[in-house]
């Protein structure tokens, strides 16, 4: 997926040892530590202790068996996430990471459904996590045929990342707007989608999806104008 999200990026920079010191959720959701290089290297070493909490956290988030570090299969990682949710004190954090794994690696409808409910749990708990909203937006559009709810979710993700905007949220909103434009025969939504595509390109010129979205918008706009008997302008 285009995002492991800001939370996932943070998680990759910290170890399960740090995660499990006093408050798993606080450390996982915090910014990258700014301590010295030597301190960072020592913090990145996996803990020697073997507890159910450490095993579940490393299995779910890192996808490895503790303490061996052997890579888990997808099903084993899902099982670790389920165990993490079962035993974690911070259910919001645990369900976020399970939802994230199922969103990115789920193979059946039940996985995507669980991811939807996990993100909803996080959102309802009051956690303003952009990727929870952004990922649920995709699930609402793709799996639940709910583009209006998808639009509300991605709007919130964009609002929460105003200071550090993400190109993929604008891509997603453009896709949702085009879906709604087709459903509602709404010309204004096509132009709003084109504005989002322009914004996404300014943030990440290397994406190869913009041309596809622009072609989709142009083709739909052409059909809409033709159906209304209006002239179609080139370009």
Coordinates of C-alpha atoms in Angstrom, one line a residue:
X1 CA 0.0 0.0 0.0
X2 CA 1.1 3.6 -0.4
X3 CA 1.1 4.1 3.3
X4 CA 2.2 2.1 6.2
X5 CA 1.2 5.5 7.8
X6 CA 3.0 7.8 10.1
X7 CA 2.4 5.4 13.0
X8 CA 4.0 2.5 11.1
X9 CA 7.0 4.5 10.1
X10 CA 7.5 5.4 13.8
X11 CA 7.1 1.7 14.8
X12 CA 9.8 0.6 12.4
X13 CA 12.2 3.0 14.1
X14 CA 11.6 1.6 17.6
X15 CA 12.0 -1.8 19.0
X16 CA 9.6 -4.1 20.9
X17 CA 11.8 -3.5 23.9
X18 CA 11.0 0.2 23.8
X19 CA 7.4 -0.5 22.9
X20 CA 7.0 -2.5 26.1
X21 CA 8.5 -0.1 28.5
X22 CA 5.8 1.2 30.7
X23 CA 3.3 2.1 28.0
X24 CA 3.2 0.3 24.7
X25 CA 0.8 2.7 23.0
X26 CA 2.5 5.9 24.1
X27 CA 5.9 4.9 22.7
X28 CA 4.6 3.4 19.5
X29 CA 2.5 6.5 18.7
X30 CA 5.3 9.0 19.7
X31 CA 7.8 10.7 17.5
X32 CA 11.2 9.1 16.8
X33 CA 13.5 9.4 19.8
X34 CA 16.2 12.1 19.5
X35 CA 18.7 10.6 21.8
X36 CA 22.3 9.9 20.9
X37 CA 23.3 7.4 18.3
X38 CA 24.7 5.0 20.9
X39 CA 21.5 5.1 22.9
X40 CA 19.4 4.5 19.8
X41 CA 21.5 1.5 18.8
X42 CA 21.0 -0.1 22.2
X43 CA 17.3 0.7 22.2
X44 CA 16.9 -1.1 18.8
X45 CA 18.1 -4.4 20.3
X46 CA 15.2 -6.9 20.9
X47 CA 14.6 -7.6 24.5
X48 CA 15.9 -10.9 26.0
X49 CA 12.8 -11.3 28.1
X50 CA 10.1 -13.6 26.7
X51 CA 6.6 -12.6 27.8
X52 CA 3.2 -13.0 26.0
X53 CA 3.1 -9.3 25.5
X54 CA 6.5 -9.1 23.8
X55 CA 5.7 -12.2 21.7
X56 CA 2.4 -10.7 20.6
X57 CA 3.7 -7.2 19.9
X58 CA 6.7 -8.4 17.9
X59 CA 4.6 -10.9 16.0
X60 CA 1.9 -8.4 15.1
X61 CA 3.9 -5.3 14.4
X62 CA 7.3 -6.7 13.2
X63 CA 6.0 -9.9 11.8
X64 CA 8.7 -12.0 13.5
X65 CA 8.8 -14.7 16.2
X66 CA 10.3 -13.7 19.5
X67 CA 13.0 -14.2 20.5
X68 CA 14.3 -16.0 17.4
X69 CA 13.4 -13.3 15.0
X70 CA 12.2 -15.8 12.4
X71 CA 9.7 -14.3 9.9
X72 CA 6.1 -15.3 10.5
X73 CA 3.7 -16.2 7.8
X74 CA 0.8 -13.9 7.1
X75 CA -1.6 -16.2 9.0
X76 CA 0.8 -16.4 12.0
X77 CA 1.1 -12.6 12.0
X78 CA -2.7 -12.2 12.0
X79 CA -2.9 -14.7 14.9
X80 CA -0.3 -12.6 16.7
X81 CA -2.3 -9.4 16.1
X82 CA -5.4 -11.2 17.5
X83 CA -3.5 -12.1 20.6
X84 CA -2.1 -8.6 20.9
X85 CA -5.7 -7.3 20.9
X86 CA -6.7 -9.9 23.4
X87 CA -4.1 -9.1 26.0
X88 CA -3.2 -5.5 25.4
X89 CA -4.1 -2.9 27.9
X90 CA -4.2 -0.2 25.2
X91 CA -7.0 -1.7 23.0
X92 CA -7.0 1.3 20.7
X93 CA -3.4 0.9 19.7
X94 CA -3.7 -2.9 19.4
X95 CA -6.7 -2.7 17.2
X96 CA -5.1 0.0 15.1
X97 CA -2.1 -2.3 14.3
X98 CA -4.3 -5.3 13.7
X99 CA -6.5 -3.2 11.4
X100 CA -3.4 -1.9 9.6
X101 CA -2.0 -5.4 9.0
X102 CA -5.4 -6.8 7.8
X103 CA -5.9 -3.7 5.6
X104 CA -2.5 -4.2 3.9
X105 CA -2.3 -8.0 3.9
X106 CA -5.8 -9.4 4.3
X107 CA -6.7 -12.1 1.8
X108 CA -10.4 -12.6 2.4
X109 CA -13.5 -10.5 2.9
X110 CA -13.5 -11.2 6.7
X111 CA -10.1 -9.7 7.0
X112 CA -11.1 -6.5 5.3
X113 CA -14.3 -6.4 7.4
X114 CA -12.3 -6.7 10.6
X115 CA -9.9 -4.0 9.4
X116 CA -12.9 -1.7 8.9
X117 CA -14.2 -2.4 12.4
X118 CA -10.8 -2.0 13.9
X119 CA -10.3 1.4 12.3
X120 CA -13.8 2.4 13.4
X121 CA -13.0 1.4 16.9
X122 CA -9.9 3.6 16.8
X123 CA -11.8 6.5 15.4
X124 CA -14.7 6.1 17.8
X125 CA -12.2 6.1 20.7
X126 CA -11.3 9.6 19.7
X127 CA -7.9 8.9 18.3
X128 CA -7.2 11.4 15.5
X129 CA -4.9 9.1 13.5
X130 CA -5.0 10.2 9.8
X131 CA -4.3 6.7 8.4
X132 CA -7.3 5.3 10.4
X133 CA -9.5 7.7 8.5
X134 CA -7.7 7.4 5.2
X135 CA -7.7 3.6 5.2
X136 CA -11.3 3.4 6.3
X137 CA -12.1 5.7 3.4
X138 CA -10.7 3.1 1.0
X139 CA -12.7 0.3 2.6
X140 CA -15.9 2.4 2.5
X141 CA -15.4 3.0 -1.2
X142 CA -14.0 -0.3 -2.3
X143 CA -15.7 -2.9 -0.1
X144 CA -18.8 -1.2 1.3
X145 CA -20.1 0.9 -1.7
X146 CA -20.3 3.9 0.6
X147 CA -18.6 6.8 -1.3
X148 CA -20.2 9.5 0.8
X149 CA -18.8 8.0 4.0
X150 CA -15.5 7.5 2.2
X151 CA -15.4 11.1 1.3
X152 CA -16.1 12.2 4.9
X153 CA -13.2 9.9 6.1
X154 CA -10.7 11.1 3.6
X155 CA -11.7 14.8 4.2
X156 CA -10.8 14.1 7.9
X157 CA -7.5 12.5 6.9
X158 CA -6.6 15.6 4.9
X159 CA -7.6 17.9 7.7
X160 CA -5.4 16.1 10.1
X161 CA -2.4 16.3 7.8
X162 CA -2.7 20.0 7.0
X163 CA 0.8 20.8 8.2
X164 CA 2.3 17.8 6.4
X165 CA 0.0 17.0 3.5
X166 CA 0.1 13.5 2.0
X167 CA -0.3 13.1 -1.8
X168 CA -2.0 9.8 -1.5
X169 CA -4.9 11.3 0.5
X170 CA -5.6 13.7 -2.4
X171 CA -5.4 10.8 -4.8
X172 CA -7.9 8.9 -2.8
X173 CA -10.2 11.9 -2.6
X174 CA -10.0 12.4 -6.3
X175 CA -10.9 8.8 -6.9
X176 CA -13.9 9.1 -4.5
X177 CA -15.0 12.3 -6.1
X178 CA -14.9 10.7 -9.5
X179 CA -17.0 7.8 -8.3
X180 CA -19.5 10.2 -6.8
X181 CA -19.5 12.4 -10.0
X182 CA -20.4 9.3 -12.1
X183 CA -23.2 8.3 -9.7
X184 CA -24.6 11.8 -9.4
X185 CA -23.7 13.1 -12.9
X186 CA -22.0 16.0 -11.1
X187 CA -19.7 18.1 -13.2
X188 CA -18.4 20.1 -10.3
X189 CA -17.1 17.0 -8.6
X190 CA -15.1 16.2 -11.7
X191 CA -13.4 19.5 -11.5
X192 CA -12.9 19.1 -7.7
X193 CA -11.2 15.7 -8.5
X194 CA -8.9 17.4 -11.0
X195 CA -7.9 20.0 -8.4
X196 CA -7.0 17.1 -6.0
X197 CA -5.0 15.4 -8.7
X198 CA -3.1 18.6 -9.3
X199 CA -2.4 18.9 -5.6
X200 CA -1.3 15.3 -5.3
X201 CA 1.1 15.8 -8.3
X202 CA 2.6 18.8 -6.6
X203 CA 3.3 16.8 -3.5
X204 CA 4.6 13.7 -5.3
X205 CA 5.4 14.1 -9.0
X206 CA 6.6 10.5 -9.3
X207 CA 3.3 8.7 -8.9
X208 CA 2.1 6.9 -12.0
X209 CA -1.6 7.1 -11.1
X210 CA -2.3 10.7 -12.0
X211 CA -2.5 10.2 -15.7
X212 CA -5.0 7.4 -15.2
X213 CA -7.2 9.5 -13.0
X214 CA -7.0 12.5 -15.4
X215 CA -8.0 10.3 -18.3
X216 CA -10.9 8.9 -16.3
X217 CA -12.0 12.5 -15.4
X218 CA -11.7 13.7 -19.0
X219 CA -13.6 10.8 -20.4
X220 CA -16.4 11.1 -17.9
X221 CA -16.6 14.9 -18.4
X222 CA -16.8 14.4 -22.2
X223 CA -19.7 11.9 -21.8
X224 CA -21.5 14.2 -19.4
X225 CA -21.2 17.2 -21.8
X226 CA -22.3 15.1 -24.7
X227 CA -25.3 13.8 -22.9
X228 CA -26.3 17.4 -22.1
X229 CA -25.8 18.5 -25.7
X230 CA -23.0 20.9 -24.7
X231 CA -19.8 21.4 -26.8
X232 CA -16.8 19.4 -25.7
X233 CA -13.6 21.5 -25.5
X234 CA -10.3 19.9 -26.2
X235 CA -7.8 20.0 -23.4

